[in-house]
Short mmCIF file of C-alpha atoms and ligand atoms in Angstrom, two decimals:
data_model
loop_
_atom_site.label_atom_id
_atom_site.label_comp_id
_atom_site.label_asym_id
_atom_site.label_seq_id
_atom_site.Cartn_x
_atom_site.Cartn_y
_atom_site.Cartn_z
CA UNK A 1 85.72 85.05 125.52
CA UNK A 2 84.21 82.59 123.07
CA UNK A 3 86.52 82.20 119.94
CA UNK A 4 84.17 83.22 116.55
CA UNK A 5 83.97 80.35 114.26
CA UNK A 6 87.49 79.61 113.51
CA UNK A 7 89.72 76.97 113.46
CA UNK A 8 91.82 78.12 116.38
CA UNK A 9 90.48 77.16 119.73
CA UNK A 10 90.45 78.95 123.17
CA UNK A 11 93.22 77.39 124.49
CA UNK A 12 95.87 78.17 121.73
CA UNK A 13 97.83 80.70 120.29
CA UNK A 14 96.40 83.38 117.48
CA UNK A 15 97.89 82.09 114.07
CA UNK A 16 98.57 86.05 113.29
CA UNK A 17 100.46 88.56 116.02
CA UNK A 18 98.80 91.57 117.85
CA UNK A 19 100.01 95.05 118.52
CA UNK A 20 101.40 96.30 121.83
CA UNK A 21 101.15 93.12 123.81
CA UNK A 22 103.26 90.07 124.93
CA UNK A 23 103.33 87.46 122.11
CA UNK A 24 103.29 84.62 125.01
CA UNK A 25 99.58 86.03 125.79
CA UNK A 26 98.67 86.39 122.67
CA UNK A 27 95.90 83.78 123.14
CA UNK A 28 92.58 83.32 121.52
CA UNK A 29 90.51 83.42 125.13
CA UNK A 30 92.14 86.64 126.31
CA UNK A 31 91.53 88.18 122.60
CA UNK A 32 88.06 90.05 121.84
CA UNK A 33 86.90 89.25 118.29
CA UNK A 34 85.12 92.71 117.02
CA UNK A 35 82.69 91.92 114.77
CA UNK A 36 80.39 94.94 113.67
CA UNK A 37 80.42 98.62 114.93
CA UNK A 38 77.46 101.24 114.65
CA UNK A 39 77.84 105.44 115.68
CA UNK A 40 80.55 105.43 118.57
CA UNK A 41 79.70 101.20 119.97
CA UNK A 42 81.43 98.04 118.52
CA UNK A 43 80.02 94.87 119.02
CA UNK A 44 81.96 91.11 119.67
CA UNK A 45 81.47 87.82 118.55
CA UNK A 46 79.62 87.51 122.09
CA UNK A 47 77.30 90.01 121.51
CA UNK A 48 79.15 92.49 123.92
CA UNK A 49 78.78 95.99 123.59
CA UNK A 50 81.22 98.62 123.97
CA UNK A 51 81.62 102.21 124.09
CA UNK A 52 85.08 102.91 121.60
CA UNK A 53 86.13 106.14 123.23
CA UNK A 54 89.41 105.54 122.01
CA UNK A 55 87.40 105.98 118.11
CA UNK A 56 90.25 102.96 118.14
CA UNK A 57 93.59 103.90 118.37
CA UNK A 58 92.04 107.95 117.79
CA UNK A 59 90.93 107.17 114.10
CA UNK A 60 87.56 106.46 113.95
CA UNK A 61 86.57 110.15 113.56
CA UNK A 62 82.95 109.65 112.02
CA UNK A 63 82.31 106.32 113.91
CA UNK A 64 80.88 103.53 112.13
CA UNK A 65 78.58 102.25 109.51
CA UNK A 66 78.78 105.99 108.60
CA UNK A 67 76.58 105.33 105.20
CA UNK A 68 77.15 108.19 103.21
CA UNK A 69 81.04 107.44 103.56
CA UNK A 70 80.23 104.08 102.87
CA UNK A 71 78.21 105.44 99.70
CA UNK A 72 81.66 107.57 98.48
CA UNK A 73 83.92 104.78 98.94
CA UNK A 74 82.02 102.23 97.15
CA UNK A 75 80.85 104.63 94.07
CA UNK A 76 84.85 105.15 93.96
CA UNK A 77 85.78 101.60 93.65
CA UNK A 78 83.04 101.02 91.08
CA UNK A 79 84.59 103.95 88.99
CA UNK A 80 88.40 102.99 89.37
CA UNK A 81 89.23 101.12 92.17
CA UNK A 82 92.93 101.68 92.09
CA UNK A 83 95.48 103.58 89.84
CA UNK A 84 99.11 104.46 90.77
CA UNK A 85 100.66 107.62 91.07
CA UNK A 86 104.10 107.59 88.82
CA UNK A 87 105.38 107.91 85.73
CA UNK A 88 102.90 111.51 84.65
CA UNK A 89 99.89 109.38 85.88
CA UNK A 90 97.92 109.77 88.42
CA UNK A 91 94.00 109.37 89.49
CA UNK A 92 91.51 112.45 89.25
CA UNK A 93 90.54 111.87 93.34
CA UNK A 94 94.23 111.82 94.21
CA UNK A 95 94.76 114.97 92.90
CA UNK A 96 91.61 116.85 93.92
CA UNK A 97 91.98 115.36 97.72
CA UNK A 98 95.79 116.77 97.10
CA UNK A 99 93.88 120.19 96.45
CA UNK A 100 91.95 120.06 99.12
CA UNK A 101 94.56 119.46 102.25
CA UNK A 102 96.87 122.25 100.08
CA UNK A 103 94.31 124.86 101.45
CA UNK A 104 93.63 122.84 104.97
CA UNK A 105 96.81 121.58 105.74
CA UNK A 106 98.49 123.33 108.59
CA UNK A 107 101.70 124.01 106.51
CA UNK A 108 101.79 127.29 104.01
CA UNK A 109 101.57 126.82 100.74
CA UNK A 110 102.76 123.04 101.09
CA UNK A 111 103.08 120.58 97.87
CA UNK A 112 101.44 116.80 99.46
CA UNK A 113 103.10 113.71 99.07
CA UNK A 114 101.04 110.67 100.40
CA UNK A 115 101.54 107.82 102.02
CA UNK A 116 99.15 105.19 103.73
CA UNK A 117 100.05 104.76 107.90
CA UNK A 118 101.46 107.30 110.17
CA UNK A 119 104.56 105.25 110.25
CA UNK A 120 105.50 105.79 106.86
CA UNK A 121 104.35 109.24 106.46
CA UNK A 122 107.25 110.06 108.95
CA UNK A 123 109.54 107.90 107.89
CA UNK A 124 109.25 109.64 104.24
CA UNK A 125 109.45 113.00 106.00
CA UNK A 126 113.00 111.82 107.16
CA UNK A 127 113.77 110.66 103.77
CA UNK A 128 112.65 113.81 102.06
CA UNK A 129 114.72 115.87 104.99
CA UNK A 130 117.97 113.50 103.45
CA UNK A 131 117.53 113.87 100.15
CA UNK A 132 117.11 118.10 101.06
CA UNK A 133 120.38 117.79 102.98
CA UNK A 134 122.09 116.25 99.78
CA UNK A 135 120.48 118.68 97.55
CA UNK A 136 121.81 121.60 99.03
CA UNK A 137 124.96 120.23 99.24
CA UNK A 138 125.50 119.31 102.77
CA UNK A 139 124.31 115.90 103.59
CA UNK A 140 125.74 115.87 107.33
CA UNK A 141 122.42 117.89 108.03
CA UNK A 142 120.61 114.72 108.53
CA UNK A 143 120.02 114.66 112.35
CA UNK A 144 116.26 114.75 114.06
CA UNK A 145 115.11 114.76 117.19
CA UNK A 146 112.17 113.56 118.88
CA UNK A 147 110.56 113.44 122.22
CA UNK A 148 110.85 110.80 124.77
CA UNK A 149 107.71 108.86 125.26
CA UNK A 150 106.08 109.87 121.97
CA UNK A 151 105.08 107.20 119.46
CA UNK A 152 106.13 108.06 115.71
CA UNK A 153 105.30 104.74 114.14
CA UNK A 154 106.27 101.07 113.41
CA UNK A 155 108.92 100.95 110.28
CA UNK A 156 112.94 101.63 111.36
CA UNK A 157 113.15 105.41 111.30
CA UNK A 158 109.82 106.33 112.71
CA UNK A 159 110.59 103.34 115.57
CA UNK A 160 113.85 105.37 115.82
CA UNK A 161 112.01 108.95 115.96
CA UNK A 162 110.05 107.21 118.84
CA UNK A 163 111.02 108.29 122.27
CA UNK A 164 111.07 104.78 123.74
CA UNK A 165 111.31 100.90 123.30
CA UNK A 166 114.71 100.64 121.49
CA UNK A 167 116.89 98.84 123.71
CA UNK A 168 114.87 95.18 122.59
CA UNK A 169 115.17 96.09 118.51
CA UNK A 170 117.96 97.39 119.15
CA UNK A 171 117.67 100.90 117.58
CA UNK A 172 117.98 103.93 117.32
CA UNK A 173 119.47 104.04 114.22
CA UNK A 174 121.92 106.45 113.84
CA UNK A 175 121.22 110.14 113.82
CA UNK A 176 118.28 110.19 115.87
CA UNK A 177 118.57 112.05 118.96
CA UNK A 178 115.27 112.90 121.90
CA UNK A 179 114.67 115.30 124.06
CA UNK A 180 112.51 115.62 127.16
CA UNK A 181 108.35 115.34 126.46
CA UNK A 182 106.31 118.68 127.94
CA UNK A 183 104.79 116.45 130.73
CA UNK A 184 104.58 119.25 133.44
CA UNK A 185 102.58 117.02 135.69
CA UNK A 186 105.12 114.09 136.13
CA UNK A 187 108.25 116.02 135.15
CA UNK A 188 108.62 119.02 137.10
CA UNK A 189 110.77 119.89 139.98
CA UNK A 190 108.40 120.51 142.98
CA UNK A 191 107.10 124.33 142.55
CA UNK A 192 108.40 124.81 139.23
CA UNK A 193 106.57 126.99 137.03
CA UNK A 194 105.12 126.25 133.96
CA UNK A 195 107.23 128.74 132.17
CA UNK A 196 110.17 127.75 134.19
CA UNK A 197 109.62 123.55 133.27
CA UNK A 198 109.28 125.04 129.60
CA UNK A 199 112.41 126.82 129.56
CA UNK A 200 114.57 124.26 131.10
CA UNK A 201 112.98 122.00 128.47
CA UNK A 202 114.23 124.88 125.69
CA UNK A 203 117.62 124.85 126.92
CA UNK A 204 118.10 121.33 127.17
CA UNK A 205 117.00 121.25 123.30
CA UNK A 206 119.26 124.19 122.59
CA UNK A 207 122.34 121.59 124.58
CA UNK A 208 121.46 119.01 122.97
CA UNK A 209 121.64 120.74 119.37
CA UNK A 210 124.87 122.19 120.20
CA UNK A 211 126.15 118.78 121.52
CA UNK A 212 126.63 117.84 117.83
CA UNK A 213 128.74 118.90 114.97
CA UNK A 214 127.97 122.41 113.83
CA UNK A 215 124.90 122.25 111.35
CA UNK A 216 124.62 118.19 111.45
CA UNK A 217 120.76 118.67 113.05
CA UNK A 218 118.07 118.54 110.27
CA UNK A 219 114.60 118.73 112.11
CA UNK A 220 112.68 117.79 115.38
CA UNK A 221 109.00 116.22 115.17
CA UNK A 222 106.57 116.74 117.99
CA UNK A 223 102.60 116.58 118.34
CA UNK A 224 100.85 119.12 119.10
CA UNK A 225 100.27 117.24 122.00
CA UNK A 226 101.32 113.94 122.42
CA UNK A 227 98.58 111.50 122.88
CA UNK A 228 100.84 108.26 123.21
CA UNK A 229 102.59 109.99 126.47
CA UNK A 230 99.62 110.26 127.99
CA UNK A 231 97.64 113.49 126.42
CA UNK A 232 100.68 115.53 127.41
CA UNK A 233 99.00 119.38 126.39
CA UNK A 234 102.39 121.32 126.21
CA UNK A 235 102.44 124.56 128.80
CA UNK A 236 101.68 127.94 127.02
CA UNK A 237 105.20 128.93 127.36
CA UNK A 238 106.47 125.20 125.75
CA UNK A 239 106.82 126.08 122.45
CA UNK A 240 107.35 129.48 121.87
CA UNK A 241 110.34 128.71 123.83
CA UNK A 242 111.34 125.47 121.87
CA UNK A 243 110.74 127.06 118.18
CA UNK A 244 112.97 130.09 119.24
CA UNK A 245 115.61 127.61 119.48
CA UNK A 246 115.01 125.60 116.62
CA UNK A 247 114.88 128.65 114.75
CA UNK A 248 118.31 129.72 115.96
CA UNK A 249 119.93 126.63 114.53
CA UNK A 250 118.13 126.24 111.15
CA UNK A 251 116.29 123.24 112.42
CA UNK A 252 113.36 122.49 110.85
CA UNK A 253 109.72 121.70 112.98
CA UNK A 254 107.76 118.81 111.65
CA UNK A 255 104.13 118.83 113.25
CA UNK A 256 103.03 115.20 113.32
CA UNK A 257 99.25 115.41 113.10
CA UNK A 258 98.80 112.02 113.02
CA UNK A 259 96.64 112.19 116.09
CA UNK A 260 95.86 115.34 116.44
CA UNK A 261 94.40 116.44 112.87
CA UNK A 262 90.93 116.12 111.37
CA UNK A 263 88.82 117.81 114.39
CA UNK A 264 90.63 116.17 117.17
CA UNK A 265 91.67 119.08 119.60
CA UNK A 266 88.84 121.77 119.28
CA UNK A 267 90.00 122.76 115.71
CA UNK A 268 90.74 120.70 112.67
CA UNK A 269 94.65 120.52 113.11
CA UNK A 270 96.23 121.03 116.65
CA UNK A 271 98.99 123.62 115.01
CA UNK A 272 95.83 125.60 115.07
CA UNK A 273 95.30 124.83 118.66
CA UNK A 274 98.18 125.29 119.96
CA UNK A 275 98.97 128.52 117.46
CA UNK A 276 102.19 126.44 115.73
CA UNK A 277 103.59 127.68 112.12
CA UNK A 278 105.23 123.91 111.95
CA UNK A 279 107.78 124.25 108.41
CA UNK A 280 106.12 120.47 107.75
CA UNK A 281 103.72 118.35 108.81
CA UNK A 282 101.95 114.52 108.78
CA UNK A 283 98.46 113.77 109.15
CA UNK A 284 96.67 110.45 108.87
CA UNK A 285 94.12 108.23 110.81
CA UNK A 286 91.20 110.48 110.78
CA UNK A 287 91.46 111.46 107.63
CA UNK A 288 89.38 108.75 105.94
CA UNK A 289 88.24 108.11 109.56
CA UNK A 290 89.67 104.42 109.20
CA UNK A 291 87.40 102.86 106.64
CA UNK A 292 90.79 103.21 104.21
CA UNK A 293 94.83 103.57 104.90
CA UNK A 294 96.02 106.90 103.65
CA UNK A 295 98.46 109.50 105.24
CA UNK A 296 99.85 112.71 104.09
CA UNK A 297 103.10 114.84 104.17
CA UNK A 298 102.00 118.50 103.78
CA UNK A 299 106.31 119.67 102.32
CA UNK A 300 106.78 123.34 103.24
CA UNK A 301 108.15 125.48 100.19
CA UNK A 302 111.84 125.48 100.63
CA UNK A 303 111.76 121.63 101.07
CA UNK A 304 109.68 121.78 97.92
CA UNK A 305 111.91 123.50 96.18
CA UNK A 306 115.27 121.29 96.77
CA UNK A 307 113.73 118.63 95.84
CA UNK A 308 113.10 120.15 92.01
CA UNK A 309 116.34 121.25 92.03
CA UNK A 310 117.58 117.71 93.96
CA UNK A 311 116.04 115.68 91.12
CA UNK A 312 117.05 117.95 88.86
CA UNK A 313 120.36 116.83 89.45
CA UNK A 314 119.54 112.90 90.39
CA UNK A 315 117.71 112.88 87.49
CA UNK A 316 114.24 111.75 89.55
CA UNK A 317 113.00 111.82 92.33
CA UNK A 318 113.43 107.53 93.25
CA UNK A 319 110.64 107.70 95.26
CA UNK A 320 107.25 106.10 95.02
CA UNK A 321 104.59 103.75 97.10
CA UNK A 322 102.56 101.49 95.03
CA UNK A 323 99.09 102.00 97.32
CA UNK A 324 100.49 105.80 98.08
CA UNK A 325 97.60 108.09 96.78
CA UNK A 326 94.84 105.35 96.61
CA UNK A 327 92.27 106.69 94.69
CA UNK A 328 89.75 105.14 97.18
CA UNK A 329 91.75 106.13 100.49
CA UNK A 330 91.31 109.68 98.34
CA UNK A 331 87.54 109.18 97.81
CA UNK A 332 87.71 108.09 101.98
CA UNK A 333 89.10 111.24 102.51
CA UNK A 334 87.23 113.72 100.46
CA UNK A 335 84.28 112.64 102.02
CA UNK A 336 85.42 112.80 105.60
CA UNK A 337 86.61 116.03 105.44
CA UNK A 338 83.38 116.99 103.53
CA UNK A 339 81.17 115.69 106.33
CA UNK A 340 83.46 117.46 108.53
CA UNK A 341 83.21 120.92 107.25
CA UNK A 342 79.65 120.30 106.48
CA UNK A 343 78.17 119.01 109.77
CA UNK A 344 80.46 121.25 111.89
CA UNK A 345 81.90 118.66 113.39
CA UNK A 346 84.70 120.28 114.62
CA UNK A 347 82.71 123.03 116.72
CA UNK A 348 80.69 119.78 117.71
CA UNK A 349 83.40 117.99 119.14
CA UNK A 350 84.58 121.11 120.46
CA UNK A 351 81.40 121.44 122.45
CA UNK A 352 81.27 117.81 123.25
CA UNK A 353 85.10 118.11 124.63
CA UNK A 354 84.02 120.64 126.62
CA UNK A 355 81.51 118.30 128.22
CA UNK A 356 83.78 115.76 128.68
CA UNK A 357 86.12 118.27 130.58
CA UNK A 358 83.84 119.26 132.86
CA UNK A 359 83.11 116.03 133.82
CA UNK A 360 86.54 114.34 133.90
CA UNK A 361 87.08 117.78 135.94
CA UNK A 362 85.25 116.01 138.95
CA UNK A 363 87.54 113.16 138.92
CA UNK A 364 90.39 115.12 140.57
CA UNK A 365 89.57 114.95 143.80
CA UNK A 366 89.18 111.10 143.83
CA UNK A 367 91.78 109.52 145.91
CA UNK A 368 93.64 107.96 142.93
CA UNK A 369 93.84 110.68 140.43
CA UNK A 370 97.06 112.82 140.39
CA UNK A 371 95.78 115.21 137.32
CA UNK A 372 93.45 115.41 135.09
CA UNK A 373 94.04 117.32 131.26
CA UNK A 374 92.14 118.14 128.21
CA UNK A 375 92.54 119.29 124.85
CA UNK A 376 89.64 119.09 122.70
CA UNK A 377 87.54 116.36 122.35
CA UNK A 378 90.08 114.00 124.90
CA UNK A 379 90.72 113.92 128.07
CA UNK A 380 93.27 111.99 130.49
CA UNK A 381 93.47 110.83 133.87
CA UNK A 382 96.86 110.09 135.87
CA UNK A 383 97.05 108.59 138.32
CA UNK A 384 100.41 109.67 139.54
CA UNK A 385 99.95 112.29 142.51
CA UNK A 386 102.16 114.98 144.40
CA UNK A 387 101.74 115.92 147.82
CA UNK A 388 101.32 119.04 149.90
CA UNK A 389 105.26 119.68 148.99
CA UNK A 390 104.77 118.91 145.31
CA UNK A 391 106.53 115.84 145.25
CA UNK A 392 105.81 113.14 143.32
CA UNK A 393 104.25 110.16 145.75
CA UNK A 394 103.48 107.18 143.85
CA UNK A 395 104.76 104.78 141.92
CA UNK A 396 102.23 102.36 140.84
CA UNK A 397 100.63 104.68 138.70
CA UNK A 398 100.72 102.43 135.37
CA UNK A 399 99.15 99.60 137.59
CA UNK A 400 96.75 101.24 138.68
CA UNK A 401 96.15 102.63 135.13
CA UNK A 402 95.69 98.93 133.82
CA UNK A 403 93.66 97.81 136.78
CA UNK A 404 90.99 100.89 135.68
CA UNK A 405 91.35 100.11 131.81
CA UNK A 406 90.54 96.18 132.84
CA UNK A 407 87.71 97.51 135.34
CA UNK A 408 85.85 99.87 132.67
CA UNK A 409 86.67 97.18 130.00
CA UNK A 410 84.75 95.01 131.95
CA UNK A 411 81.85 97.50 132.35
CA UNK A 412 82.04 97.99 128.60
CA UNK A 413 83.75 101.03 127.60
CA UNK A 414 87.25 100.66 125.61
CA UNK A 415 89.71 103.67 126.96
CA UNK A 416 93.53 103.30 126.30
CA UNK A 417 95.55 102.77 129.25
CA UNK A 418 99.04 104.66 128.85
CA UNK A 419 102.41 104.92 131.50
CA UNK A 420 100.30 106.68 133.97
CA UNK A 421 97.09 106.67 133.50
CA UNK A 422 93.85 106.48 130.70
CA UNK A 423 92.68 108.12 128.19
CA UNK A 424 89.73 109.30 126.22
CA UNK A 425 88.86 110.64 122.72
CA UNK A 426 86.07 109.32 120.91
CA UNK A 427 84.44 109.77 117.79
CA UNK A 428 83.72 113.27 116.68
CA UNK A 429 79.92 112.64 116.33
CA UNK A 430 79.49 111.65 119.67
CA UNK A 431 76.69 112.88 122.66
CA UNK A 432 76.59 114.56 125.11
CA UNK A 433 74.32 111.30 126.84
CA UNK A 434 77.32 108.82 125.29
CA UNK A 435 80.05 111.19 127.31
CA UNK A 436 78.20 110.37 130.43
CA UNK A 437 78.15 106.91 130.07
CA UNK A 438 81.67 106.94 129.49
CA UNK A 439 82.23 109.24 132.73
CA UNK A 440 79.74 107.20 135.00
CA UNK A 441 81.34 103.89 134.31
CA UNK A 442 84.70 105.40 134.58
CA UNK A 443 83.87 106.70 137.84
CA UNK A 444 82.70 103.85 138.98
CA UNK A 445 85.61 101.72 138.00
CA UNK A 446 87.98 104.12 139.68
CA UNK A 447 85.71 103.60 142.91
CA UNK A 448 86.34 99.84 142.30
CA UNK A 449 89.99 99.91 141.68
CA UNK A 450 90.01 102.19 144.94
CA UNK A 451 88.14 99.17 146.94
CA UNK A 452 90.79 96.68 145.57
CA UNK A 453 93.70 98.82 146.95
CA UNK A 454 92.46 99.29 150.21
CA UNK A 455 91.53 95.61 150.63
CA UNK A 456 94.88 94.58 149.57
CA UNK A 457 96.47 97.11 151.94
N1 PLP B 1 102.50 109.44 114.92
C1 PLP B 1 101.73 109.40 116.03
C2 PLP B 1 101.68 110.61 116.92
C3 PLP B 1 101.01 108.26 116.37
O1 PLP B 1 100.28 108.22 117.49
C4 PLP B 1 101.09 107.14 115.50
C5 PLP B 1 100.33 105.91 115.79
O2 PLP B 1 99.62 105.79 116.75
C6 PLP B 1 101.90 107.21 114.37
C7 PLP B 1 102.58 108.37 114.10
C8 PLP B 1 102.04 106.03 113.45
O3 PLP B 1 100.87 105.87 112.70
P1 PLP B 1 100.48 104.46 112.07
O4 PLP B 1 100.13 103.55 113.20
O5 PLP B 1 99.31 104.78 111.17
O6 PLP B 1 101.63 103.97 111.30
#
C-alpha cells in the first residue's frame, strides 16, 4: 500500500495510533490511506475502490459527498459556526434539533442532553443515573449492568459498561456488573429453546441483581441488538423476560441506540423494532451520518425530574461539554433526519435489508457458515457451526472470520470482521445492484477461504 505524500515512509511506524489493532503493526504499508468517498464507495490514495458496507463503523447513514448535507452544514458554519450551551445560552439549531429527537426519540416525553461520541453519551447516562441516586437520597443505587461482548465506548465508565477487554486496562471500575449477551446461536445448550435460552438468561439477571445489596443496582444498558457481538438479534422471548425482571427491582433500562438508531434496523430506532419502552436511551453515529460528532441522551421523566430537584439542592447542575450541542453537529443532524423522513429512507433500507437477507440467506448452506441473522438493513455470517446433535463443532471461527474479511478486503468490499464471523450494514441509500456486489464477492471469498482450508488440511 503506497504511503500518500507524507513524511512517514512504508517501512515505519504511523506517528498517530489506530483503533482496534496491535500498536506493533501499526505500520504505514499495512495501513489504507482513504482519501475521498462518493454514495456507498471510498476511494485510497492508490486509487482503490471499495464497497463501505460497514457505512464505517455503522455511521455513514447517507453515504458520502451527500451535497445537500454538505449544503446545511456549510450554510450553518457561515451563520454561527459554534456557540456553547451554558450559562442561559444556547444556539437556535441546538434547540430546534433538541425539539425534534423530543418527538422521535424512542423515550416518552424525554428532556435531551447532548454529547458528541457514543462513548460519552453513556458515560453521562451513568453520571446522570449518580447524581439521580444522590438526589433521591440514596446514593448506593449506583450499580449497572451490561452485557458481555457488547461495546459501550472508549472513556472509563463506558470501557467499564463494555462486556469485554478489561483485564489489560485494568477495569472495571467499580460498580459495574455484566450479564450474559442474547447470542442463541453460540450460547445455547444443544436443543434449547429460544424461550428456554431467554429465560435462563432472565434468571441469571434476576441472580445477579439479587447477588448485591438490596436496592444498590441503578440500571442495565443493552442494544437493541448488539452489533459489536456479532449482530446478536435477541429471541422474541429475550426481553420481555429480561424487563419483567428489571422491573421487579426498580432497575432502570437504558436503550443504547448508538448503532441501532437513525433507520438502521427496518425502523428509525430499534426500540421500535424490537417493541422496547427503554426508561432512557443514547443515540449517535447516524445521526449527522458522520460528517459531524454529536450524540444524544433522550432522560426519561422521573430522571428529569431529580435532577431539578437534585440541582435544586446542589445549587447546579456541574455539568457541561464545551463542543456538547454543536450548533453545526445540530445543523448535521437536522438535515439527516430531514432527508430521512423525506426520502423514506427508512422503508428503503427496510426493503434493501430485505434484499440483503435473502441473499445472505443462501450462504447457510456453505460449508463454513454456522448461521446466518438479520435485522434490518445488516446482516451477519458466523462461522461457528453445530452438528446433527446441536453441539457446537468449531473453534476457529474468528480465524476463519479474519481470513474472509482479508479475502473480500482484497476483492474490494470493507465488512467488519467480529469474534465469529462478519458483518454487513451499509449506507441507508444503498441498491439493490450494490447489495449484490457485496453478496457475490462475499460468496466468492468464502469459496476461497474454503479452498485454503482444505489445502492446508
Ligand atoms: N455504543 C455502541 C453500541 C457502540 O457500538 C459504540 C461504538 O461503536 C459506542 C457506544 C461508542 O460510540 P463512540 O465510538 O461514538 O464513542
Amino acid at each position: 500500500m503506497a504511503t500518500p505524500e507524507t513524511r512517514v515512509t512504508e517501512d515505519e511506524r504511523l506517528p498517530m495510533l489506530l483503533g482496534f489493532q496491535r500498536v506493533s503493526e501499526n505500520m504505514a504499508a499495512s495501513t489504507s490511506f482513504i482519501d475521498r468517498g462518493k454514495g456507498v464507495y471510498v476511494y485510497d490514495t492508490d486509487g482503490r475502490e471499495y464497497i463501505e458496507a460497514t457505512s464505517s463503523f455503522y455511521v455513514a447513514a447517507l453515504g458520502y459527498q451527500h451535497d445537500e448535507l454538505i449544503d446545511a452544514i456549510e450554510a450553518q458554519y457561515r451563520e454561527l459556526p459554534f456557540y456553547v450551551s451554558a450559562l442561559h445560552r444556547t444556539s437556535k439549531t441546538s434547540l430546534d434539533l433538541a425539539e425534534k429527537l423530543r418527538d422521535i426519540l424512542p423515550v416518552t416525553d424525554p428532556h435531551i442532553l447532548f454529547a458528541v461520541s457514543g462513548s460519552e453519551a453513556n458515560d453521562y447516562m451513568i453520571k446522570m443515573l449518580h447524581f439521580q441516586a444522590v438526589a433521591r437520597g440514596t446514593p448506593e443505587r449506583r450499580t449497572i449492568i451490561g452485557r458481555h461482548d457488547s461495546y459501550a465506548g472508549g472513556t472509563l465508565a463506558s470501557a467499564s459498561l463494555t462486556g469485554g477487554h478489561h483485564e489489560e486496562f485494568g477495569l472495571p471500575l467499580p460498580g459495574f456488573l455484566h450479564c450474559a449477551q442474547p447470542d442463541y446461536h453460540g450460547g445455547r445448550e444443544p436443543q434449547e429453546t429460544a424461550a428456554e435460552y431467554s429465560s435462563r438468561l432472565a434468571v441469571e439477571l434476576n441472580a445477579i441483581i439479587e447477588g448485591e445489596p438490596e436496592g444498590s443496582v441503578a440500571a442495565f444498558f443493552a442494544e437493541p441488538a448488539s452489533f459489536s457481538a456479532g449482530l446478536m438479534v435477541p429471541p422474541a422471548e429475550y426481553f420481555p423476560a429480561m424487563t419483567a425482571v428489571l422491573r421487579q427491582h426498580d432497575v432502570s433500562f437504558v436503550a443504547d441506540e448508538v448503532v441501532t438508531g437513525f433507520g438502521r434496523t427496518g425502523n428509525l430506532f430499534g426500540c421500535e423494532t424490537l417493541d422496547l419502552k427503554p426508561d432512557h436511551c443514547v443515540a449517535a453515529k447516524g445521526i449527522t451520518s458522520g460528517y459531524f460528532p454529536l450524540s444524544v441522551l433522550a432522560l426519561g421523566p422521573s430522571l428529569y425530574a431529580d435532577l431539578e430537584s437534585g440541582s435544586e439542592q446542589a445549587g447546579t447542575l456541574a455539568h457541561a461539554a464545551t463542543f456538547a450541542a454543536h450548533p453545526v453537529g445540530a445543523a448535521a443532524a437536522l438535515k439527516t433526519i430531514e432527508i430521512i423522513e423525506r426520502d423514506n429512507l427508512v422503508d428503503h433500507a427496510a426493503r434493501m435489508g430485505a434484499h440483503l437477507a435473502k441473499r445472505l440467506s443462501t450462504f447457510a448452506d456453505h460449508p463454513l457458515v454456522g448461521d446466518v441473522r438479520s435485522l434490518g438493513l445488516a446482516g451477519a455470517v458466523d462461522f461457528l457451526r453445530r452438528d446433527d446433535n446441536d453441539v457446537p463443532v468449531n473453534d476457529n471461527a474468528g480465524a476463519i472470520a479474519n481470513a474472509v474479511y482479508e479475502k473480500v478486503l482484497e476483492a474490494g468490499v470493507v465488512v467488519r470482521p467480529t469474534a465469529r464471523g462478519i458483518l454487513i450494514a451499509p449506507p441507508l441509500i444503498i441498491k439493490a445492484d450494490e447489495i449484490d456486489e457485496i453478496c457475490d464477492r462475499l460468496f466468492r471469498a468464502l469459496d476461497a477461504v474454503m479452498d485454503n482450508e482444505v489445502r492446508s488440511q
